[in-house]
Short mmCIF file of C-alpha atoms and ligand atoms in Angstrom, two decimals:
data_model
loop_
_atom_site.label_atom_id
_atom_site.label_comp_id
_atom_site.label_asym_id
_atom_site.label_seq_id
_atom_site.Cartn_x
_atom_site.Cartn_y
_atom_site.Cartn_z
CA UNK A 141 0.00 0.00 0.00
CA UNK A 142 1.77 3.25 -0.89
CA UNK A 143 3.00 5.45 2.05
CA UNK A 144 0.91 8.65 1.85
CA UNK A 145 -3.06 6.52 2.07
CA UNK A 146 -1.25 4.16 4.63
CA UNK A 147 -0.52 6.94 6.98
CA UNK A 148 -3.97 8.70 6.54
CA UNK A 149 -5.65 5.56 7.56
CA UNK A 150 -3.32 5.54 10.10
CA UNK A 151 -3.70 9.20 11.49
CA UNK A 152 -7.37 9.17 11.05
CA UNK A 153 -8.02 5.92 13.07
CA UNK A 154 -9.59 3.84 10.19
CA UNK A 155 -10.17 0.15 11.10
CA UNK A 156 -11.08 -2.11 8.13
CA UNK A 157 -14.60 -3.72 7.81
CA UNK A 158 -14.22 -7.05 6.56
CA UNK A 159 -18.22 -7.60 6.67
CA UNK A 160 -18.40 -4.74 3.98
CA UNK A 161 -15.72 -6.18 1.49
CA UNK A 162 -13.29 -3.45 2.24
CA UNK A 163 -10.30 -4.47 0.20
CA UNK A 164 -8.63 -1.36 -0.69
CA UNK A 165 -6.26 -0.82 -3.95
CA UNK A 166 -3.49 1.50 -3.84
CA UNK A 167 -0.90 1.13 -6.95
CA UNK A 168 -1.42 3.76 -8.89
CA UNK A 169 -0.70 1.81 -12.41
CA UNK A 170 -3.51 -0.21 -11.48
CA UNK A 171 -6.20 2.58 -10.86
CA UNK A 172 -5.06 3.88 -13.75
CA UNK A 173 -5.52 0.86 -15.69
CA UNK A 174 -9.14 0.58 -14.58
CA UNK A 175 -9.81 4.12 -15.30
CA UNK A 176 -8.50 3.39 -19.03
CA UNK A 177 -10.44 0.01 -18.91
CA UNK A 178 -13.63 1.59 -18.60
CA UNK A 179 -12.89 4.22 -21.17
CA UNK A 180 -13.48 7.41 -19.28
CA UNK A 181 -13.79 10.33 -21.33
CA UNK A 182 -13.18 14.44 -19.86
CA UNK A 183 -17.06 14.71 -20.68
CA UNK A 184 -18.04 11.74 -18.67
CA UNK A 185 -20.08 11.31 -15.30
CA UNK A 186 -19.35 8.19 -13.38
CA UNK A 187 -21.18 6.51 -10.55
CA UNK A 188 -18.23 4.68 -8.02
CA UNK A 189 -20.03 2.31 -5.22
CA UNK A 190 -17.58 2.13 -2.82
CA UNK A 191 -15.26 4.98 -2.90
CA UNK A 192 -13.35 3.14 0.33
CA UNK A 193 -9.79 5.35 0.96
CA UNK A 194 -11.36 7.12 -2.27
CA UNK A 195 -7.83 6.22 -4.48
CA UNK A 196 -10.03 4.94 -7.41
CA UNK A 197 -12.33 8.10 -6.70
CA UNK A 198 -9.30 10.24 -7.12
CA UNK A 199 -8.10 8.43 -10.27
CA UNK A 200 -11.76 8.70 -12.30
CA UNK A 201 -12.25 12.07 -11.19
CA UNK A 202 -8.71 12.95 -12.78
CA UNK A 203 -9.73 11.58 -16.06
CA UNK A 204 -14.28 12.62 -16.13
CA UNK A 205 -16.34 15.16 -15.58
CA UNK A 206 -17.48 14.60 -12.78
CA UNK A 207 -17.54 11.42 -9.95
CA UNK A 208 -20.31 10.49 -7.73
CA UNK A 209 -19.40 8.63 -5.12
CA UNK A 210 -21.44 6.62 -2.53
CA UNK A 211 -20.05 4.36 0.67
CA UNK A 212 -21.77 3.27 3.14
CA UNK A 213 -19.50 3.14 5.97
CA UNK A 214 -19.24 6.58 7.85
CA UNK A 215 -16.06 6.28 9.14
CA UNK A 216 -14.11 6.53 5.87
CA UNK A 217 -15.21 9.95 5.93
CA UNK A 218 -12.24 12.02 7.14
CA UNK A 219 -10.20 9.31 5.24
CA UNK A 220 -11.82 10.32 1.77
CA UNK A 221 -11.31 14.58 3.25
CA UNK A 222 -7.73 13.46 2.95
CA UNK A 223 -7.68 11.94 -0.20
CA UNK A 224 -9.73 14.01 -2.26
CA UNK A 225 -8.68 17.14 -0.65
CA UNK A 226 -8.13 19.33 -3.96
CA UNK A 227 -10.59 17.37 -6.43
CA UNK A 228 -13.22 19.64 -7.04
CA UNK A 229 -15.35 17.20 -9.27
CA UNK A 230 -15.83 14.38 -6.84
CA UNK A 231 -19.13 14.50 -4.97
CA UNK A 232 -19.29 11.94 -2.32
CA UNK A 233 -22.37 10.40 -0.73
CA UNK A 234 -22.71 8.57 2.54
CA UNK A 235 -25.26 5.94 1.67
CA UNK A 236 -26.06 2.28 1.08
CA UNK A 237 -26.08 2.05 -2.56
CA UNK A 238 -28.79 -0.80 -2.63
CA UNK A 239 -31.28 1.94 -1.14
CA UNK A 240 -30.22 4.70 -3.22
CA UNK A 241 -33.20 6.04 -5.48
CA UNK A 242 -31.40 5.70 -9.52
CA UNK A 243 -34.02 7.88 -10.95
CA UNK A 244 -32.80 10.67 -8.09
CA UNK A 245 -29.26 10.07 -9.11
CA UNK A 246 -30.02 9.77 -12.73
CA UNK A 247 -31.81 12.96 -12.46
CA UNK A 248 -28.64 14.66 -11.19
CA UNK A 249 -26.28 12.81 -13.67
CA UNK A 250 -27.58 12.21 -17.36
CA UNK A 251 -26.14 9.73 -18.86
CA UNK A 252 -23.05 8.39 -16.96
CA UNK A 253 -21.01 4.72 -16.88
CA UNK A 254 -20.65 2.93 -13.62
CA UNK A 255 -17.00 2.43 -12.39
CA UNK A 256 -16.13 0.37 -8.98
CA UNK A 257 -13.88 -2.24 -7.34
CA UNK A 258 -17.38 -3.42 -5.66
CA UNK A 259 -17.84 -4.81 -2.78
CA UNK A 260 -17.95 -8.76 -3.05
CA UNK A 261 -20.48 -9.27 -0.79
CA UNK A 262 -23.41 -7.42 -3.02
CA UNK A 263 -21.50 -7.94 -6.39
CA UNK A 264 -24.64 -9.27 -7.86
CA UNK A 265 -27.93 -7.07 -6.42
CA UNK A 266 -25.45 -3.81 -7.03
CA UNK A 267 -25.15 -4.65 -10.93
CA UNK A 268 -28.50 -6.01 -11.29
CA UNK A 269 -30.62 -2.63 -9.08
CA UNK A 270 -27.90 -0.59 -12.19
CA UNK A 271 -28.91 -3.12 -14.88
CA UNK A 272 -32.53 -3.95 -14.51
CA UNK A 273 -33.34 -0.17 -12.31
CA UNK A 274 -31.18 2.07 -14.55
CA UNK A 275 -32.22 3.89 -17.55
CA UNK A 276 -29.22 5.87 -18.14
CA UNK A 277 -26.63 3.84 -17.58
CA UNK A 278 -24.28 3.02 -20.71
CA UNK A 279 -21.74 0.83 -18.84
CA UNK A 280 -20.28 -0.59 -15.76
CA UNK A 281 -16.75 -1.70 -15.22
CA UNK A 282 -16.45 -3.31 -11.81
CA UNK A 283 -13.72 -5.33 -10.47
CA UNK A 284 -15.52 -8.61 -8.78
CA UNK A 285 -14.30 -11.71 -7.70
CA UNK A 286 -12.26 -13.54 -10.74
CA UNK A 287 -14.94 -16.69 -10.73
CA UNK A 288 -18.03 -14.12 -10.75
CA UNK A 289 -16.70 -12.46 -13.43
CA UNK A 290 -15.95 -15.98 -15.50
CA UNK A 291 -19.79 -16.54 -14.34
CA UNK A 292 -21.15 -13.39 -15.86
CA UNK A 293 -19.16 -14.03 -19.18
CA UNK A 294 -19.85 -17.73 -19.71
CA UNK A 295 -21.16 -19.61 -23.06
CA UNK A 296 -23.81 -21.86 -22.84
CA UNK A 297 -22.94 -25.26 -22.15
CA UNK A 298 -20.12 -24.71 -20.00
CA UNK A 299 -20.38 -25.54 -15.58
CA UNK A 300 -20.17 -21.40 -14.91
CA UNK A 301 -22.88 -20.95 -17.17
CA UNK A 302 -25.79 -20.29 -14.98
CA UNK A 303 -28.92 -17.88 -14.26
CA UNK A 304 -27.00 -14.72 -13.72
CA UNK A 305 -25.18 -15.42 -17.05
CA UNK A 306 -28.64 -15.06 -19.10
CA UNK A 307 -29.94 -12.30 -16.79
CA UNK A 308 -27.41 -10.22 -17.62
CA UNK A 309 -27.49 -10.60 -21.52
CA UNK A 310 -30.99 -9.05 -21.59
CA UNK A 311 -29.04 -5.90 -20.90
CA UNK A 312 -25.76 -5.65 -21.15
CA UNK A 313 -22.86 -7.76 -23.56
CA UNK A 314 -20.03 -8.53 -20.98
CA UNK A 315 -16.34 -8.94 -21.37
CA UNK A 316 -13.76 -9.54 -18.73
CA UNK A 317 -10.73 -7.05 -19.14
CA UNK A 318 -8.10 -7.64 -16.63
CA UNK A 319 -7.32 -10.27 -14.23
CA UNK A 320 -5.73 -8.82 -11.14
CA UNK A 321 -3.87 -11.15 -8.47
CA UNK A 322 -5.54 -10.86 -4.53
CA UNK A 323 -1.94 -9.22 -3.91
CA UNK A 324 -3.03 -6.31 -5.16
CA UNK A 325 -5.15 -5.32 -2.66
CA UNK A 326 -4.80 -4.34 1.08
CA UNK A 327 -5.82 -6.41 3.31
CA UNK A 328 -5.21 -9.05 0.88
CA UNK A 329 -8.71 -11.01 0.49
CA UNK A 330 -8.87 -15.22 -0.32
CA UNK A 331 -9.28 -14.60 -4.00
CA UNK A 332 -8.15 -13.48 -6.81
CA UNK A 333 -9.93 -10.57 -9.18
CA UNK A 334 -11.47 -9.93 -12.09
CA UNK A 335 -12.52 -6.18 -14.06
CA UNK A 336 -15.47 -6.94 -16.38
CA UNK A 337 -16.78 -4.33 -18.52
CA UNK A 338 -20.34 -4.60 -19.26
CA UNK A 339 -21.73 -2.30 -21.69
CA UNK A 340 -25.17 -1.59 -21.82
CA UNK A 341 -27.27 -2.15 -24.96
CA UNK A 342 -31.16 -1.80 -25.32
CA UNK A 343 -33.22 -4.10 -26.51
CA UNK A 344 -30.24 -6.39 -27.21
CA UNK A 345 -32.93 -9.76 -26.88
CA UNK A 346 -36.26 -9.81 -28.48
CA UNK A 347 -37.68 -9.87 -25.29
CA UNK A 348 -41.51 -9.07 -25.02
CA UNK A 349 -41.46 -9.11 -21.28
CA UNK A 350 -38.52 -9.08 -18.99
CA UNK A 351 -39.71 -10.26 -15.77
CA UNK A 352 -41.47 -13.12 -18.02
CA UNK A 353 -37.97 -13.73 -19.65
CA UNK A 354 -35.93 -13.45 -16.10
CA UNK A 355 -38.86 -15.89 -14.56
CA UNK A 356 -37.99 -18.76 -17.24
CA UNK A 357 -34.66 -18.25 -16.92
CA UNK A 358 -34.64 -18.65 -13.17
CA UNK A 359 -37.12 -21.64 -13.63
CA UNK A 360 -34.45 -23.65 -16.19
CA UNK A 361 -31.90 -23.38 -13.48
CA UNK A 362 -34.41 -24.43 -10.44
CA UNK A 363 -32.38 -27.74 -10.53
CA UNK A 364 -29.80 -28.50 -12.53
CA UNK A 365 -30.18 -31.79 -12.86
CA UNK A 366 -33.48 -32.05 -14.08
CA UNK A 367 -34.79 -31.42 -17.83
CA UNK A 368 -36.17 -28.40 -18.93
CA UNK A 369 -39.58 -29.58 -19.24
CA UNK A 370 -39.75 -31.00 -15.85
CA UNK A 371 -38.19 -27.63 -14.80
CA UNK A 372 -40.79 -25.86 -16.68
CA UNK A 373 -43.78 -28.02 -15.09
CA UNK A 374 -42.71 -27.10 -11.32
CA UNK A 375 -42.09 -23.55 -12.16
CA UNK A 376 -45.28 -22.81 -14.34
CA UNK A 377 -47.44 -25.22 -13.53
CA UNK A 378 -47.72 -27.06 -16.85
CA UNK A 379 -49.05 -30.40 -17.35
CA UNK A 380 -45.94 -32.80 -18.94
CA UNK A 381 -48.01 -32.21 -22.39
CA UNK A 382 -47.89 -28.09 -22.35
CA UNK A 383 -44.65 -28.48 -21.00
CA UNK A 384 -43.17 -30.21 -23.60
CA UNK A 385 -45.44 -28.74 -26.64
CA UNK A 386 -43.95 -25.41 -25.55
CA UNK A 387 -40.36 -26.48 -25.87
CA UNK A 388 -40.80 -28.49 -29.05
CA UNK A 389 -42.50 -25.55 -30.89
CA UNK A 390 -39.35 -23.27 -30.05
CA UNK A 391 -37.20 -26.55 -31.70
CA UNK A 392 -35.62 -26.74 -27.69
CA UNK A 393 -35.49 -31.06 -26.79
CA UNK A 394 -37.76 -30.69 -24.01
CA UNK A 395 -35.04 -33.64 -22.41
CA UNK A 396 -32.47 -31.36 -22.51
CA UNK A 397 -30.77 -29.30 -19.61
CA UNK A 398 -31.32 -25.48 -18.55
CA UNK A 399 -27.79 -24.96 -19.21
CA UNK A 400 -27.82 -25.62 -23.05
CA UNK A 401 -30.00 -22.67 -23.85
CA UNK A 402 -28.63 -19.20 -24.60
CA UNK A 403 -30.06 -16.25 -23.67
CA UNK A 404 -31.17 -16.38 -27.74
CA UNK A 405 -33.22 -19.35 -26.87
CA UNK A 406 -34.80 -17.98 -23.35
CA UNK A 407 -35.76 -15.09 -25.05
CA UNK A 408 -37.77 -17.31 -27.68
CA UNK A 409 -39.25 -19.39 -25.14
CA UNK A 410 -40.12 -16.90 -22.60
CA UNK A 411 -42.09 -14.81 -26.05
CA UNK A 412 -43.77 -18.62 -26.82
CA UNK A 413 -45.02 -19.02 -22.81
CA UNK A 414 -46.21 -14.77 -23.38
CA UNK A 415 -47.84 -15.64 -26.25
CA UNK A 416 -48.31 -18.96 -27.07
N1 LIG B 658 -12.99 1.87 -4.17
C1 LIG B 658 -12.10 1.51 -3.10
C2 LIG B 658 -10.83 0.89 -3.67
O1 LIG B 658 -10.86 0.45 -4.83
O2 LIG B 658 -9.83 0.84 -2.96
C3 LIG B 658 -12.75 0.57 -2.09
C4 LIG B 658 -13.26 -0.73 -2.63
S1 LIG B 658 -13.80 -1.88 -1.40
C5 LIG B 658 -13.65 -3.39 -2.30
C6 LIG B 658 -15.56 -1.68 -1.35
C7 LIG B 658 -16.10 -0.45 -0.63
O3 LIG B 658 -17.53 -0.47 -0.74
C8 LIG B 658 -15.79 -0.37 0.84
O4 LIG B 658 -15.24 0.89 1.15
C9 LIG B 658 -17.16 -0.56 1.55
O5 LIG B 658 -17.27 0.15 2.76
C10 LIG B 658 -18.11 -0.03 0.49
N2 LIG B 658 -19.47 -0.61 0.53
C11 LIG B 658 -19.85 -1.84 0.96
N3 LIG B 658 -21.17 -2.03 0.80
C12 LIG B 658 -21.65 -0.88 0.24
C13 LIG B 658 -22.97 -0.45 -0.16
N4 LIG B 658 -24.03 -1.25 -0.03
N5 LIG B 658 -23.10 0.81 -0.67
C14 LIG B 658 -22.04 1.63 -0.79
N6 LIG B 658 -20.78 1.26 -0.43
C15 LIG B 658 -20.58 0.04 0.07
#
């Protein structure tokens, strides 16, 4: 951890909360590398979760418009004093992010692209409140845990394939950028890390209904084990007939497992239950 954020947790008395993922980065080459990873632009507003000792705060703010910042933990606040004393374009906002209101924020912000070495414990309700809540929102480039981010990246077919996988294609393509070591970070957590850039894209799967689409996708992977009709029947209610008439008109083998479908074919089933 470099000297100068060392000694101002020091001086200001900051203990680190494991229970809110607090795994701080320091090297400035990294930071940078994030920043540059997510493609921030001088007329750019980002949202960071988690501003921590606020050294990625610092870093985006030197490179956007403008940064607004939430944490939830109280304490870090004469920590990020320190930090961002001098940057005038970082607003920082002591709050849980998972009860922040986005159409508030995206009232303040316009457009803007999400940026954050998240917290692991909420990795996945923090994207999906931005993904399925947002409206603005043209990307997110968060640094997660390396086998969440193989998860959210993984072809069909393959064992990290799985519901958040699908749920994340109706809005966003995702693409992991940089692997970074657990070394990197102070205090050094069990695992090692993972940025993945997601970038937004409307209407990316003919979906006619999205809570439709994200209710077959969570009822394919209900148990992994069983087919996709008997899946189907438990989830819906269908009869083994419907079940299987369904599948077979969308040309899916109503044998075959949850985890062979793309998001291509969810979207065509979930339209066929909609409107069969
Ligand atoms: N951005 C800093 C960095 O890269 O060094 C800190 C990252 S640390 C992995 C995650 C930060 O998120 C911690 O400072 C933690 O207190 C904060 N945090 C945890 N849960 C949060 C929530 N629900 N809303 C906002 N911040 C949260």
């Amino acid at each position: 951890m470099e000297n100068d954020v060392k000694t101002t947790l020091k001086e200001t008395g900051f203990g680190f909360k494991k229970s809110l993922g607090q795994n701080f980065i320091t090297d400035k080459n990294l930071l940078e590398a994030i920043v540059a990873d997510a493609g921030v632009a001088k007329d750019d507003v980002v949202v960071e979760i988690g501003c921590g000792a606020g050294t990625l705060t610092r870093a985006i703010a030197a490179r956007a418009k403008k940064v607004i910042g939430f944490e939830i933990d109280r304490s870090l606040k004469p920590v990020l004093e320190r930090t961002l004393s001098g940057v005038n374009n970082a607003e920082i906002i002591f709050k849980d992010f998972l009860k922040a209101d986005l159409s508030d924020i995206e009232a303040e912000t316009g457009e803007y692209s999400v940026v954050a070495n998240l917290p692991y414990y909420v990795t996945t309700p923090l994207i999906s409140k931005i993904l399925e809540e947002g409206k603005l929102c043209k990307s997110l480039t968060v640094m997660v845990q390396e086998e969440v981010a193989q998860r959210f990246c993984a072809a069909a077919n393959t064992p990290e394939y799985g519901a958040i996988t699908a749920i994340i294609a109706l809005y966003a393509s995702a693409k992991i950028v940089r692997f970074v070591p657990r070394e990197a970070f102070t205090p050094r957590p069990n695992v090692d890390s993972a940025v993945v850039r997601l970038t937004v894209e409307k209407s990316r799967l003919p979906v006619s209904d999205g809570a439709l689409y994200k209710k077959v996708v969570h009822a394919a992977f209900l148990s992994r084990r069983k087919t996709l009709a008997n899946n189907l029947m438990r989830a819906f209610g269908y009869s083994r007939a419907q079940a299987e008439g369904i599948l077979t008109s969308c040309g899916i083998d109503p044998m075959a497992r949850g985890e062979t479908l793309s998001p291509g074919d969810f979207a065509l089933l979930a339209n066929k239950i909609s409107k069969p």
